[in-house]
Short mmCIF file of C-alpha atoms and ligand atoms in Angstrom, two decimals:
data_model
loop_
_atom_site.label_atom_id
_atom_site.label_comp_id
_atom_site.label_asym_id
_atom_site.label_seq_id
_atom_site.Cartn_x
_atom_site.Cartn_y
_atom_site.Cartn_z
CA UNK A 24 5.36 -186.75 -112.56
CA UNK A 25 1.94 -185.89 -113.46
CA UNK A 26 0.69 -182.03 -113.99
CA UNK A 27 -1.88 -181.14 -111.41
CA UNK A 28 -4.53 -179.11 -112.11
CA UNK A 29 -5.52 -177.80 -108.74
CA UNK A 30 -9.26 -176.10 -108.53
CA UNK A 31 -9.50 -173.83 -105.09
CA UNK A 32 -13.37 -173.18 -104.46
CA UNK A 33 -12.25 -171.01 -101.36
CA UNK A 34 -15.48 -169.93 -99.87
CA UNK A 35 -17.97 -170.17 -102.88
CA UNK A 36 -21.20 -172.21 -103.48
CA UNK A 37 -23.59 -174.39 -100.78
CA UNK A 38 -23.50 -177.65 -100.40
CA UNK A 39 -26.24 -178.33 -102.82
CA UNK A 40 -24.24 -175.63 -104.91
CA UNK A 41 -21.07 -177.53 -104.67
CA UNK A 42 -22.70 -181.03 -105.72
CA UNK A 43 -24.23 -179.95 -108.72
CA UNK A 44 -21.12 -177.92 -109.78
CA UNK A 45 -19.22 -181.37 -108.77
CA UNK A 46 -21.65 -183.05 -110.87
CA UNK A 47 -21.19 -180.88 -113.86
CA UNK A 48 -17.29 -180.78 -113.73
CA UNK A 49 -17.11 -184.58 -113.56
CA UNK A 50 -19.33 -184.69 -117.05
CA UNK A 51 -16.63 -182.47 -118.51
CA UNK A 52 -13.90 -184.52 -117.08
CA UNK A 53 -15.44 -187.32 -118.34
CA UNK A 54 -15.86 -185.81 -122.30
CA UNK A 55 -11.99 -185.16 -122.14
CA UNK A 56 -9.58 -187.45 -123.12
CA UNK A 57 -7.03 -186.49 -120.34
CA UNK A 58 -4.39 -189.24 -121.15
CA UNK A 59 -3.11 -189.43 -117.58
CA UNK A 60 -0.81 -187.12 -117.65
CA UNK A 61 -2.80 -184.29 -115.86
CA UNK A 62 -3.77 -185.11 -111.89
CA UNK A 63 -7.22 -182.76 -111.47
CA UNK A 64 -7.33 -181.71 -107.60
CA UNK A 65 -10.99 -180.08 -106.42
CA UNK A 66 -10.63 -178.22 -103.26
CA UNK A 67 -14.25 -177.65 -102.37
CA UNK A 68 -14.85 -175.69 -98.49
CA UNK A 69 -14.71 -178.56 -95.74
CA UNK A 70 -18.79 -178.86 -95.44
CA UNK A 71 -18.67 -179.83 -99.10
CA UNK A 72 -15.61 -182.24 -98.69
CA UNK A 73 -17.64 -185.56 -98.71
CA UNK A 74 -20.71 -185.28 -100.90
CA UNK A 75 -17.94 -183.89 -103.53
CA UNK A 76 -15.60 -186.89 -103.11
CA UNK A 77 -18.41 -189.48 -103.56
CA UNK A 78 -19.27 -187.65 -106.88
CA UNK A 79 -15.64 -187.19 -107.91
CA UNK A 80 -13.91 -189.70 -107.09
CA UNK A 81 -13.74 -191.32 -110.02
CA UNK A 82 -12.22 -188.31 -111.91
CA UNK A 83 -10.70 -186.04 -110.02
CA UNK A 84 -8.54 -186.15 -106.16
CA UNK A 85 -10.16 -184.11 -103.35
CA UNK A 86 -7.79 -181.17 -101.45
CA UNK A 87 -8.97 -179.50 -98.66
CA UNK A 88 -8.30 -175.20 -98.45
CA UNK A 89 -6.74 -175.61 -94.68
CA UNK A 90 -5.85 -177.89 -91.35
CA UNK A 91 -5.89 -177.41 -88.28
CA UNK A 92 -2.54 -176.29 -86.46
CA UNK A 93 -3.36 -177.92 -82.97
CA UNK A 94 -3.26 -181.33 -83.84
CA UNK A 95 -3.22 -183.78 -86.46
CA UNK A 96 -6.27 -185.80 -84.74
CA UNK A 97 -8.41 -184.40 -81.86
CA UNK A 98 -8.68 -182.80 -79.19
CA UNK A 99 -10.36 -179.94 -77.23
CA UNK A 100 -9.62 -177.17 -80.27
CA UNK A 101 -13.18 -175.90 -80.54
CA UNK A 102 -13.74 -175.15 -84.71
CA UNK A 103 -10.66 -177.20 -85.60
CA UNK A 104 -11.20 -179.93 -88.46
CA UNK A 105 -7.89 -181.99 -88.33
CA UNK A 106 -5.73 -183.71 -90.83
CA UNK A 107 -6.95 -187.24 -89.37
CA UNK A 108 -10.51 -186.44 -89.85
CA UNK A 109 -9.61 -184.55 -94.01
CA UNK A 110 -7.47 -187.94 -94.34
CA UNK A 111 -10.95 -190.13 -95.49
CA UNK A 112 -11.37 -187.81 -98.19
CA UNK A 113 -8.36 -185.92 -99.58
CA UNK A 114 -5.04 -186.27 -100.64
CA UNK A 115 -3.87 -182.76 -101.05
CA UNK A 116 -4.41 -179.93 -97.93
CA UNK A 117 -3.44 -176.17 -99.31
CA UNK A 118 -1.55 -174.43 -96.21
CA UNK A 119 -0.08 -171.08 -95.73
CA UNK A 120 -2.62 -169.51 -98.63
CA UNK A 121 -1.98 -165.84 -98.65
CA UNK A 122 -5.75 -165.19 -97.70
CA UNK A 123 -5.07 -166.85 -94.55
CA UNK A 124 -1.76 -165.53 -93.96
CA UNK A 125 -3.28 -161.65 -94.36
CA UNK A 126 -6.72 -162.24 -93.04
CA UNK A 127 -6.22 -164.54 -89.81
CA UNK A 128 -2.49 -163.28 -89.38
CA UNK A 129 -1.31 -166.79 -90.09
CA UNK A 130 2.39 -167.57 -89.83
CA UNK A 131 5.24 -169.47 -91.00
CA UNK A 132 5.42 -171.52 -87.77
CA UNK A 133 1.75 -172.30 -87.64
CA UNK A 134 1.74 -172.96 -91.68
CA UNK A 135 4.73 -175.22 -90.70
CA UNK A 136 2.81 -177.27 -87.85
CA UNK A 137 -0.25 -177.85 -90.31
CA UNK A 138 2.26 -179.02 -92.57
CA UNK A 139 3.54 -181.83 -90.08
CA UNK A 140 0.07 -183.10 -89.29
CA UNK A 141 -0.79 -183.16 -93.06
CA UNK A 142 2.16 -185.61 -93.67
CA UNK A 143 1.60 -187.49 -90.67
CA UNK A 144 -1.98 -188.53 -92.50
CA UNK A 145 -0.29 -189.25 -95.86
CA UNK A 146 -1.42 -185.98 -97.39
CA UNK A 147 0.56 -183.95 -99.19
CA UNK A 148 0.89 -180.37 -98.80
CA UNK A 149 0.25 -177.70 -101.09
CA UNK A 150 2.40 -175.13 -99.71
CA UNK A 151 2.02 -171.42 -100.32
CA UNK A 152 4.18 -168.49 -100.72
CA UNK A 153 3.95 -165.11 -102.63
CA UNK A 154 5.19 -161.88 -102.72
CA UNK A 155 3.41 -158.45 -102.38
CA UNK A 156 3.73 -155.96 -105.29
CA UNK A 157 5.90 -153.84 -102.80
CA UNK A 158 8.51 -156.74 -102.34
CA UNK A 159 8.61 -157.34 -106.15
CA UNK A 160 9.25 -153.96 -107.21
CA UNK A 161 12.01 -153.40 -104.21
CA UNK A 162 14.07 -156.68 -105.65
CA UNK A 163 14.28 -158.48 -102.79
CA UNK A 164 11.16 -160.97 -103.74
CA UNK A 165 13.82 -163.54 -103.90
CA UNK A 166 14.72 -163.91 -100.66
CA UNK A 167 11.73 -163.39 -99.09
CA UNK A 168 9.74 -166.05 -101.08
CA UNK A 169 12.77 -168.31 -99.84
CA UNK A 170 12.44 -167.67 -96.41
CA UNK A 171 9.13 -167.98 -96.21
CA UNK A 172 9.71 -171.19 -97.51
CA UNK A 173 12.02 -172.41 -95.33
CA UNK A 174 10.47 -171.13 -92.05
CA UNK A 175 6.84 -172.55 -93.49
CA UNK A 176 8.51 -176.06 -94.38
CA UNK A 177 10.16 -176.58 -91.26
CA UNK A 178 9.51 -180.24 -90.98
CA UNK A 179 8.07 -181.27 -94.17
CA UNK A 180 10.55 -180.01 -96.30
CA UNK A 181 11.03 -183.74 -98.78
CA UNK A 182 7.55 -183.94 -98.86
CA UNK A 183 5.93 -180.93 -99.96
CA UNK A 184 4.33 -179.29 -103.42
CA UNK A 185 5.43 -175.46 -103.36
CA UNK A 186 2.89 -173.12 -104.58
CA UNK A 187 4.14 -170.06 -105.77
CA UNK A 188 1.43 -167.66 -105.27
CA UNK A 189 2.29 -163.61 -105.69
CA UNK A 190 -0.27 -161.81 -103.54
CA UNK A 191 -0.28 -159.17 -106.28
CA UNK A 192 -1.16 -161.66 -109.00
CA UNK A 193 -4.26 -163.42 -106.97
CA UNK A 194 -7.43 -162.62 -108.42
CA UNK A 195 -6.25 -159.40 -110.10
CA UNK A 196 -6.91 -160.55 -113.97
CA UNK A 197 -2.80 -160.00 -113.93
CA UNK A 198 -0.76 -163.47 -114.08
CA UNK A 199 2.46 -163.60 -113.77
CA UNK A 200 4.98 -163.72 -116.41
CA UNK A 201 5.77 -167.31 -117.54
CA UNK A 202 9.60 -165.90 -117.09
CA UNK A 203 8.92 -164.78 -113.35
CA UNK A 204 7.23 -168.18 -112.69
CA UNK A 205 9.82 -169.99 -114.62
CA UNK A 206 12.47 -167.89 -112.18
CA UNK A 207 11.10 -168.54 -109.10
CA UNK A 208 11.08 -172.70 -109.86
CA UNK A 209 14.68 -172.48 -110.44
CA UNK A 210 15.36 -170.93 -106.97
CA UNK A 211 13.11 -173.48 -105.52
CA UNK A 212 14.25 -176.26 -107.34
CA UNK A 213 18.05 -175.72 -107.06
CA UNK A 214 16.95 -175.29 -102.87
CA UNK A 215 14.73 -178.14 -102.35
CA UNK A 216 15.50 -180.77 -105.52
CA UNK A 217 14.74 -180.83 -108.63
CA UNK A 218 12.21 -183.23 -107.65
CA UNK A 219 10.57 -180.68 -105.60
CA UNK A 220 7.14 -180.01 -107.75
CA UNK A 221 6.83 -177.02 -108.30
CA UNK A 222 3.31 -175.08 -108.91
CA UNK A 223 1.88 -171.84 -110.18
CA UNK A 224 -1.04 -170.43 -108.98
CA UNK A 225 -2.37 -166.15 -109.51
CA UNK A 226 -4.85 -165.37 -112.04
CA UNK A 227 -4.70 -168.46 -114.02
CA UNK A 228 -7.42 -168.91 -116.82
CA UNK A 229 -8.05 -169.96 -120.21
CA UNK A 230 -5.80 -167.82 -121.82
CA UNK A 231 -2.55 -168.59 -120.19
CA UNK A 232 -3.24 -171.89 -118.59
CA UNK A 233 -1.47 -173.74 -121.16
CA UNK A 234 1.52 -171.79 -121.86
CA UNK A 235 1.91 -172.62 -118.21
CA UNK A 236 1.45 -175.99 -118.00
CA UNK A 237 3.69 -176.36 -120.95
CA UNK A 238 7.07 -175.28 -118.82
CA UNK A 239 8.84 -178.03 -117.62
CA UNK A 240 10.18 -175.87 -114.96
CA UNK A 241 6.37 -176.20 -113.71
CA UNK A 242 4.66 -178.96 -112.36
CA UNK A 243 1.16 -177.56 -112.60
CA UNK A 244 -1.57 -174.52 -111.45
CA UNK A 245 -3.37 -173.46 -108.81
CA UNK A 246 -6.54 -171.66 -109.82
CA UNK A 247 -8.98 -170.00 -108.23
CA UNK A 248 -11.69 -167.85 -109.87
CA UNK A 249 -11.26 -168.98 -113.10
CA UNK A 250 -11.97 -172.72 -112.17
CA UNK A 251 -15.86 -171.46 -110.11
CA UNK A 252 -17.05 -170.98 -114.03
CA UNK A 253 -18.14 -174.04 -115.58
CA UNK A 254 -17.34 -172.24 -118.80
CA UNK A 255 -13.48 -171.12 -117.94
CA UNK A 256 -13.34 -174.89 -116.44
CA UNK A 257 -14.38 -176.77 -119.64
CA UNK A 258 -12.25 -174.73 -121.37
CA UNK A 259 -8.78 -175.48 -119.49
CA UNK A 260 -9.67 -178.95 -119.70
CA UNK A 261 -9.91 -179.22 -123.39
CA UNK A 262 -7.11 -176.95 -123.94
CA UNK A 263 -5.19 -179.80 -121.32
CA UNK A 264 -6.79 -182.37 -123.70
CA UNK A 265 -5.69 -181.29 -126.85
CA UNK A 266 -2.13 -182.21 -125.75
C1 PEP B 25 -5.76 -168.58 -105.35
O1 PEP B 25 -6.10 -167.73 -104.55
O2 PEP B 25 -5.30 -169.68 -104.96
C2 PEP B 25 -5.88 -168.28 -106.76
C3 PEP B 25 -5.07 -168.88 -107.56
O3 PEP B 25 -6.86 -167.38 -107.13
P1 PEP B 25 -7.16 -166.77 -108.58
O4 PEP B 25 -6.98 -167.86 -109.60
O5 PEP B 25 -8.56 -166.29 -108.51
O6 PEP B 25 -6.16 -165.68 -108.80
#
């Protein structure tokens, strides 16, 4: 399969913010040489979704940063955006992101329901799971990033990408080891299928975002700050590039 290269806006820039960012990133995608081996995913906020797909499109797939739980189409679920309505624009919807899981006490069984109304609008999920620093350092992050898998994946579990996401790595400047990644997509891997792909996503920039992508134990990355800076951006492309 392809790499993916997944960019996760989360709530940064405006609207007109977000198209002229768009607008810049598809020049630089356009510059590289990316021999189709690399699958770029934008995940701009929802407001953003289809002013950035009309200017991306042509270089890059659109994922959304959530779903609703409710339903996969409509209904009285006031604030909701559902997978039907994502489903013009996207192909990928992230679920279960640690920020959501913390902040709005999101759990596995509502992470699994948004993953059953993602499939049922041929989308694929981008499923998350991490560890906090306290679970690493007691030894049992093994375990508990498996069942959190399994209870978020209830449903889904053949069609799913599995981002593994430690909550201590997320926007600290401290990545993961390629090791620990490399680890963790074993476990998956001899759970779900070695067809399972398999993503890494914590502090990913320009200095380790090859090394990375270079495992074959990992199907891609999951970045977040790094990707907001047109700079950081260009530069993980080329470095994808010079392949
Ligand atoms: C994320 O939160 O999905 C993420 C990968 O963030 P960052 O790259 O900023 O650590």
């Amino acid at each position: 399969m392809n790499k993916l290269f997944i960019s996760n806006w989360k709530m940064n820039l405006t609207l007109a913010e977000g198209i002229s960012f768009s607008n810049e990133i598809s020049r630089t995608i356009n510059k590289s040489i990316i021999n189709g081996n690399i699958e770029i995913v934008i995940c701009p906020p929802f407001i953003s979704i289809p002013n950035c797909f009309q200017v991306l499109k042509s270089v890059a797939k659109i994922g959304a940063q959530d779903v609703s739980s409710m339903h996969d189409a409509k209904g009285a679920y006031t604030g909701e955006i559902s997978a039907k309505m994502i489903s013009d624009y996207a192909d990928y919807v992230i679920i279960g992101h640690s920020e959501r899981r913390i902040n709005l006490k999101e759990t596995n069984h509502d992470v699994s329901l948004k993953g059953i109304n993602v499939i049922k609008n041929n989308m694929i999920p981008i499923l998350c799971i991490g560890e906090t620093e306290t679970q690493r350092d007691s030894g049992e992050y093994i375990s508990v990033l498996l069942n959190q898998l399994r209870e978020s994946s209830k449903g889904f579990e053949k069609n799913m990408i599995v981002a593994y996401e430690p909550i201590w790595a997320i926007g600290s400047g401290n990545s993961c080891k390629t090791a620990q990644i490399i680890e963790i997509s074993k476990q998956v891997k001899s759970s779900y299928g070695d067809e399972t792909p398999f993503i890494y996503g914590g502090s990913v920039n320009e200095d380790n975002c090859k090394e990375i992508l270079d495992q074959k134990e990992i199907d891609g990355v999951l970045v977040g700050s790094a990707s907001l800076s047109l700079d950081s951006f260009s530069k993980m492309i080329s470095l994808i590039d010079s392949e």
